[in-house]
Amino acid sequence: MGFKSLLASLLLVSVASAQLTGHVGPTTPLSSKQGTICNVLNYGGSIGSDDIGPAINSAFTNCVTKHSGSTLYVPAGNYNMKTWVTLKDASKWAFRLDGLITRAATTGGNMIAIQNADDFEFYSANSAGGIQGFGYQCRNAGPRLIRMVTSTNWSVHDLILVDSPEFHLVIQAGSNGEVYNMAIRGANMGGSDGVDVWGSNHWIHDVEVTNRDECVTVKSPANNILVERIWCNQSGGSAIGSLSDGTAIQDIVYRNVYTNGGNQAFMIKSNLGSGYVRNVLFQNFISRGVAYGLNVNQYWSSQSPGTGAGVQLSNITFQNWNGNVADGVKRPPIQLICADGAPCYDITLSNVNMWSQTDKAIVKCESAFGSGVSCIHSGSSHTSYAVVTQSATRPAGYSTPTTMSGDLSDGFATNAAIPTPTIPTSFFPGLAQISPLAKNK
């Protein structure tokens, strides 16, 4: 192996090893949280209730907070919810949601917020519990479904989230969280984010998202985030951003990401701003029929410009990609548009085989420095340059992208109810889920 190849390999190992800094998830087993079962049916709730919110709040306040090692339990069945809850400042507890809660009010905020939890597990034992948001009734004018706020040592898994009026799952800061075995179904429109995450040392894996906005997206500030085995199934696609002033993102790994249709295979998006995104690995991506492929756009017109000259992107590697865009001339399969005021550097494309369903394509670069695509500039002097547009040829390593049996041909309508799905057992072609569904344990 030559010196340059050895150096490149060492850099990849360095980036990959920076993904997580240690343990994620609860610090004690679920069995240790079953000493007291705080059943909402014993705190004013009933199956078929027109508002299960007060019963959830009462079970938390009068049972969970008084008994360490307890479980708040919503049994199987259907429930409406009009009163949102914020469950905060408890430790060593679980929330078992086996029923399906349906939004029945248009109040903003979060239907269920978990705040300052420690050693916490939010799950469905039958892998069928969750929230139906009926977002088509109050589009972009109602609540988010679940929000994890500044919590540590926690997990959310085996839940189904459907048609939120706003975002589906938001992970706001905190550390050592794990999200897995989730099915998220949103409408075919913006403002329907699947998973938005920021904070430190979080692991997101085995998640399926349908919508027309963020699939699984890292926001700022964030460090040591691992995202893997993600199925963006007619989704807007995963991203880092939107980024603006004061961005601080580093040590991020996305791997084994499958995107069927939608806006992009992956996007880093900003419009000027300041700060940095560094030490990032995007590994093993498959995409089919997306609008954009590998897309870096630091002049993204859908975002208001920041006050800085640009977010600095550096040491970013794209490795082992295969896929196609719908029209590679209209929207390039590879586009690296970096800020002229903060040219990106150490951008490496290794075995990236992106092509077009039309069998014609271009690539675009601006102020980007690195290797692996014809339009990018090399060298250690990172002086801005204008957009370079070049015709592309079909990569020798390209092959028709594989499919998955549950691939959708279209997104869901914005003006009708979205059906409740089941959680799949595979989220990337050829790979089983990392942890079995709770109902199968």
XYZ file of C-alpha atoms in Angstrom:
441
model
C 0.000 0.000 0.000
C 1.359 3.425 -0.967
C 1.827 6.237 1.511
C -1.206 8.187 0.232
C -3.446 5.104 0.398
C -2.206 4.276 3.897
C -2.804 7.841 5.023
C -6.330 7.812 3.579
C -7.090 4.528 5.363
C -5.812 5.875 8.670
C -7.963 8.960 8.280
C -11.042 6.792 7.694
C -10.290 4.719 10.786
C -9.805 7.914 12.790
C -13.139 9.329 11.678
C -15.061 6.084 12.213
C -13.635 5.556 15.699
C -14.876 9.004 16.693
C -18.540 8.050 16.307
C -19.529 7.358 19.941
C -17.656 8.172 23.113
C -19.062 5.405 25.289
C -22.249 3.836 26.591
C -25.644 4.838 25.192
C -29.098 3.967 26.490
C -30.363 3.291 30.021
C -27.800 2.426 32.664
C -29.969 -0.254 34.308
C -31.967 -3.065 32.656
C -35.680 -2.744 31.934
C -36.386 -5.438 34.536
C -35.160 -3.059 37.234
C -37.901 -0.591 36.272
C -40.822 -2.950 36.838
C -41.007 -2.872 40.612
C -44.060 -0.603 40.414
C -46.402 -0.505 37.417
C -48.107 2.881 37.144
C -51.062 1.924 34.950
C -52.936 4.925 33.559
C -56.177 2.965 33.993
C -55.648 3.321 37.741
C -55.130 7.077 37.496
C -58.284 8.253 35.770
C -57.700 6.815 32.314
C -59.767 4.364 30.323
C -59.425 2.558 27.019
C -61.262 4.685 24.472
C -60.686 7.810 26.577
C -61.311 11.144 24.851
C -58.245 12.581 26.661
C -55.623 10.264 28.111
C -53.274 13.202 28.833
C -54.419 13.902 32.422
C -54.163 10.205 33.324
C -50.614 10.030 31.962
C -49.684 13.119 33.960
C -51.313 11.760 37.119
C -49.622 8.362 36.811
C -46.286 10.126 36.420
C -46.762 12.627 39.249
C -48.402 10.318 41.771
C -46.640 7.073 40.985
C -43.478 7.306 38.890
C -41.920 10.199 40.801
C -42.687 8.461 44.119
C -41.304 5.047 43.186
C -37.846 4.681 41.721
C -37.690 1.762 39.322
C -41.253 2.135 38.045
C -43.003 1.921 34.678
C -45.712 4.256 33.412
C -48.005 1.923 31.475
C -50.547 2.668 28.740
C -52.137 -0.695 27.860
C -53.051 -1.789 24.337
C -56.112 -0.011 22.983
C -57.087 3.287 21.399
C -56.950 6.616 23.211
C -57.523 10.229 22.229
C -55.331 12.967 23.691
C -56.134 16.654 24.092
C -53.856 17.605 26.996
C -50.136 17.500 26.265
C -47.738 16.353 28.978
C -44.190 17.260 30.001
C -42.749 14.542 32.235
C -39.615 15.882 33.843
C -36.898 15.354 36.421
C -37.370 11.619 37.024
C -34.722 8.912 36.942
C -34.680 5.128 36.631
C -38.091 4.770 35.015
C -39.805 3.559 31.861
C -42.775 4.604 29.749
C -44.459 1.571 28.168
C -46.857 2.654 25.450
C -48.649 -0.409 24.061
C -51.720 1.540 22.943
C -52.252 3.955 20.069
C -52.764 7.588 21.091
C -54.542 9.870 18.624
C -54.144 13.645 18.627
C -57.493 15.296 19.378
C -56.522 18.955 19.899
C -54.645 21.558 17.865
C -52.607 23.125 20.660
C -48.956 23.677 19.699
C -45.977 22.310 21.599
C -45.290 18.603 22.116
C -47.838 15.889 22.802
C -45.335 14.016 24.982
C -42.148 15.699 26.178
C -39.614 13.903 28.371
C -37.356 16.410 30.104
C -34.233 15.927 32.224
C -34.751 12.175 32.439
C -31.903 9.876 33.407
C -31.783 6.097 33.034
C -35.029 6.123 31.048
C -36.695 3.852 28.445
C -39.665 4.810 26.230
C -40.939 1.787 24.325
C -43.767 -0.440 23.177
C -43.589 -4.036 24.372
C -45.905 -5.186 21.559
C -44.018 -3.095 18.961
C -47.383 -1.636 17.943
C -47.832 1.314 20.266
C -47.398 4.898 19.188
C -49.087 8.139 18.201
C -51.388 8.957 15.294
C -51.142 12.695 14.679
C -53.807 13.130 11.962
C -51.726 16.045 10.774
C -53.846 16.499 7.662
C -56.449 18.144 9.917
C -54.118 20.945 11.132
C -51.107 20.955 8.847
C -48.115 22.892 10.317
C -50.395 24.290 13.007
C -50.420 21.687 15.772
C -48.029 19.809 18.062
C -44.919 17.747 17.561
C -45.407 14.168 18.701
C -42.438 13.295 20.973
C -39.606 15.478 22.238
C -36.667 14.273 24.325
C -35.261 17.291 26.164
C -31.826 17.466 27.840
C -32.019 13.869 28.999
C -29.181 11.414 29.622
C -28.813 7.641 29.381
C -32.093 6.904 27.632
C -33.688 4.999 24.767
C -36.775 5.333 22.561
C -37.696 2.234 20.594
C -40.401 0.072 19.036
C -42.783 2.992 18.545
C -44.845 4.018 15.519
C -45.313 7.730 14.798
C -47.801 8.770 12.133
C -48.657 12.056 10.415
C -47.518 14.677 12.886
C -48.837 18.194 12.238
C -45.229 19.273 12.769
C -42.134 17.152 13.473
C -42.346 13.547 14.650
C -39.373 12.982 16.993
C -37.049 15.700 18.256
C -33.962 14.940 20.326
C -33.025 18.214 21.967
C -29.496 18.136 23.338
C -28.725 15.726 26.170
C -26.379 12.761 25.874
C -26.080 8.994 25.636
C -29.407 8.435 23.878
C -30.438 5.555 21.616
C -33.314 5.488 19.113
C -34.115 2.281 17.243
C -36.811 0.068 15.723
C -39.066 2.932 14.705
C -41.530 3.428 11.846
C -42.395 7.040 11.027
C -44.998 8.011 8.430
C -45.448 11.662 7.494
C -47.125 13.482 4.646
C -45.587 14.287 1.277
C -44.668 17.849 2.230
C -42.166 19.984 4.118
C -42.387 20.533 7.873
C -42.852 16.808 8.515
C -39.391 15.964 9.880
C -38.817 12.355 10.901
C -35.959 12.525 13.431
C -34.059 15.713 14.294
C -31.145 15.214 16.669
C -28.532 17.311 18.382
C -26.504 16.845 21.532
C -23.685 14.458 22.397
C -23.117 10.718 22.033
C -26.410 9.615 20.499
C -27.020 6.442 18.450
C -29.871 6.386 15.922
C -30.375 3.085 14.096
C -32.977 0.912 12.415
C -35.483 3.641 11.592
C -37.835 3.927 8.602
C -39.121 7.368 7.611
C -41.665 8.434 4.986
C -42.292 12.178 4.515
C -41.016 14.973 2.270
C -38.649 16.660 4.679
C -35.880 15.511 6.997
C -35.403 11.745 7.315
C -32.779 11.551 10.093
C -30.984 14.879 10.367
C -28.240 16.178 12.652
C -28.618 19.754 13.880
C -26.186 22.036 15.702
C -24.610 21.745 18.206
C -23.744 18.073 17.950
C -20.825 15.754 18.479
C -20.267 12.004 18.439
C -23.484 10.993 16.701
C -23.807 7.611 14.973
C -26.670 7.134 12.496
C -26.976 3.771 10.753
C -29.368 1.349 9.054
C -31.785 4.060 8.015
C -34.540 3.582 5.421
C -35.668 6.878 3.910
C -38.693 5.485 2.072
C -40.132 8.261 -0.108
C -38.643 10.857 2.218
C -36.985 14.229 1.904
C -33.759 12.439 2.759
C -31.229 12.769 5.560
C -29.106 15.851 6.108
C -26.865 17.917 8.300
C -28.484 21.322 8.743
C -29.847 23.754 8.182
C -26.701 25.486 9.437
C -26.195 29.147 10.205
C -24.205 31.279 12.653
C -22.290 29.535 15.429
C -22.494 26.024 13.978
C -20.555 23.422 16.001
C -20.781 19.869 14.616
C -18.043 17.263 14.695
C -17.377 13.516 14.861
C -20.467 12.315 13.026
C -20.920 8.979 11.238
C -23.746 7.998 8.887
C -23.536 4.489 7.472
C -25.811 1.988 5.763
C -28.393 4.520 4.627
C -30.932 3.482 1.992
C -33.010 6.145 0.241
C -35.905 5.237 -2.044
C -37.181 8.318 -3.895
C -37.330 11.744 -2.322
C -35.278 14.905 -2.314
C -31.702 13.696 -1.849
C -29.461 10.828 -0.860
C -27.834 13.251 1.580
C -27.484 17.008 1.934
C -25.326 19.384 3.942
C -27.239 22.648 3.803
C -26.543 26.190 4.874
C -26.607 29.743 3.606
C -23.493 31.608 4.773
C -23.231 31.568 8.578
C -20.222 30.684 10.731
C -18.703 27.864 12.754
C -17.709 24.415 11.572
C -18.670 20.897 10.501
C -15.681 18.562 10.693
C -14.663 14.925 10.995
C -17.655 13.331 9.285
C -17.965 9.967 7.523
C -20.790 8.998 5.156
C -20.340 5.299 4.431
C -22.362 2.707 2.481
C -25.184 4.702 0.889
C -27.693 3.328 -1.614
C -30.238 5.567 -3.335
C -32.852 5.175 -6.051
C -34.651 7.862 -8.038
C -33.830 10.783 -5.766
C -33.876 14.369 -6.994
C -30.348 15.179 -5.760
C -27.683 12.670 -4.849
C -24.651 13.747 -2.834
C -25.519 17.388 -2.271
C -23.516 20.027 -0.426
C -25.116 23.443 -0.836
C -23.840 26.356 1.234
C -25.986 28.848 -0.663
C -29.263 27.051 -0.051
C -31.938 29.489 -1.135
C -34.659 28.054 1.132
C -32.775 29.425 4.139
C -32.210 33.037 5.153
C -28.501 33.948 4.992
C -26.455 33.978 8.186
C -24.216 36.886 9.103
C -20.900 35.037 8.685
C -18.937 34.286 5.525
C -19.791 30.586 5.653
C -19.742 27.467 7.817
C -16.330 25.785 7.499
C -16.597 22.182 6.253
C -13.487 20.002 6.624
C -12.351 16.379 6.844
C -15.531 14.983 5.326
C -15.436 11.582 3.636
C -18.022 9.943 1.386
C -17.237 6.251 0.962
C -18.971 3.409 -0.889
C -21.979 5.061 -2.500
C -24.122 3.584 -5.251
C -27.282 5.161 -6.580
C -29.048 7.294 -9.105
C -30.926 10.544 -9.421
C -33.997 11.056 -11.576
C -32.390 13.575 -13.967
C -28.644 14.076 -13.614
C -28.520 17.148 -15.852
C -31.352 18.966 -14.128
C -30.000 18.070 -10.675
C -26.462 16.677 -10.446
C -25.828 13.329 -8.779
C -22.813 15.019 -7.137
C -22.829 18.678 -6.180
C -20.291 20.352 -3.876
C -21.222 24.032 -3.592
C -19.131 25.447 -0.756
C -19.017 28.966 0.667
C -16.610 31.297 -1.117
C -15.854 32.959 2.210
C -14.996 29.609 3.840
C -13.962 27.106 1.170
C -14.427 23.500 2.239
C -11.358 21.272 2.285
C -10.257 17.688 2.861
C -13.405 16.526 1.102
C -12.838 12.926 -0.015
C -15.033 10.868 -2.316
C -13.961 7.218 -2.298
C -15.787 4.638 -4.411
C -18.720 6.997 -4.972
C -20.746 5.743 -7.927
C -23.677 8.077 -8.440
C -25.466 8.219 -11.773
C -28.711 9.265 -13.478
C -31.822 7.379 -14.590
C -31.630 9.401 -17.824
C -28.100 8.108 -18.467
C -26.859 11.710 -18.716
C -25.397 13.757 -15.899
C -23.238 16.666 -14.825
C -21.279 17.390 -11.641
C -20.837 20.770 -9.970
C -18.247 22.187 -7.591
C -17.593 25.609 -6.085
C -14.836 26.477 -3.607
C -14.427 22.786 -2.755
C -11.029 21.149 -2.210
C -10.291 17.448 -1.997
C -10.444 14.431 -4.260
C -12.689 11.888 -5.902
C -14.762 13.928 -8.389
C -13.565 15.686 -11.528
C -14.756 19.191 -10.679
C -13.136 19.443 -7.239
C -9.840 21.317 -6.815
C -6.793 19.912 -5.061
C -3.941 21.578 -3.201
C -3.292 23.144 0.180
C -4.122 26.711 -0.870
C -7.874 26.962 -0.477
C -8.754 29.969 -2.579
C -12.389 30.322 -3.551
C -13.405 29.647 -7.141
C -16.559 30.026 -9.183
C -18.915 27.165 -10.009
C -17.357 24.490 -12.199
C -19.881 22.435 -14.166
C -18.653 19.378 -16.020
C -20.261 16.579 -17.987
C -20.040 13.249 -16.220
C -19.770 9.709 -17.494
C -21.312 6.652 -15.966
C -18.973 5.463 -13.169
C -17.359 2.108 -13.846
C -18.430 0.891 -10.407
C -22.086 1.901 -10.784
C -24.786 -0.777 -10.747
C -28.561 -0.559 -10.709
C -29.444 0.058 -7.054
C -31.037 -2.764 -5.146
C -34.551 -2.518 -3.743
C -36.392 -3.464 -0.579
C -39.718 -5.283 -0.514
C -41.472 -2.452 1.334
C -40.381 0.327 -1.028
C -43.157 2.852 -1.623
C -43.782 4.232 -5.101
C -45.137 7.558 -3.820
C -45.453 9.588 -0.659
C -48.691 9.985 1.295
C -51.336 12.595 0.519
C -51.410 15.766 2.589
C -55.214 15.929 2.836
C -56.143 12.446 4.025
C -55.382 10.118 6.928
C -52.142 8.116 6.715
C -52.472 4.462 7.712
C -50.568 3.112 10.693
C -47.672 0.893 9.525
C -45.910 -1.984 11.193
C -42.250 -1.749 12.163
C -40.003 -3.614 9.698
C -37.217 -5.974 10.688
C -34.693 -4.702 8.130
C -33.838 -1.110 7.281
C -30.990 -1.543 4.797
C -30.701 -4.092 1.963
C -29.143 -7.320 3.157
C -28.825 -6.311 6.815
C -31.023 -7.423 9.697
C -31.889 -4.966 12.433
C -29.310 -4.629 15.198
C -31.760 -5.385 18.041
C -34.867 -7.571 17.605
C -38.307 -6.040 17.953
C -39.468 -5.927 21.558
C -42.396 -8.241 20.742
C -39.927 -10.861 19.509
C -37.695 -10.882 22.575
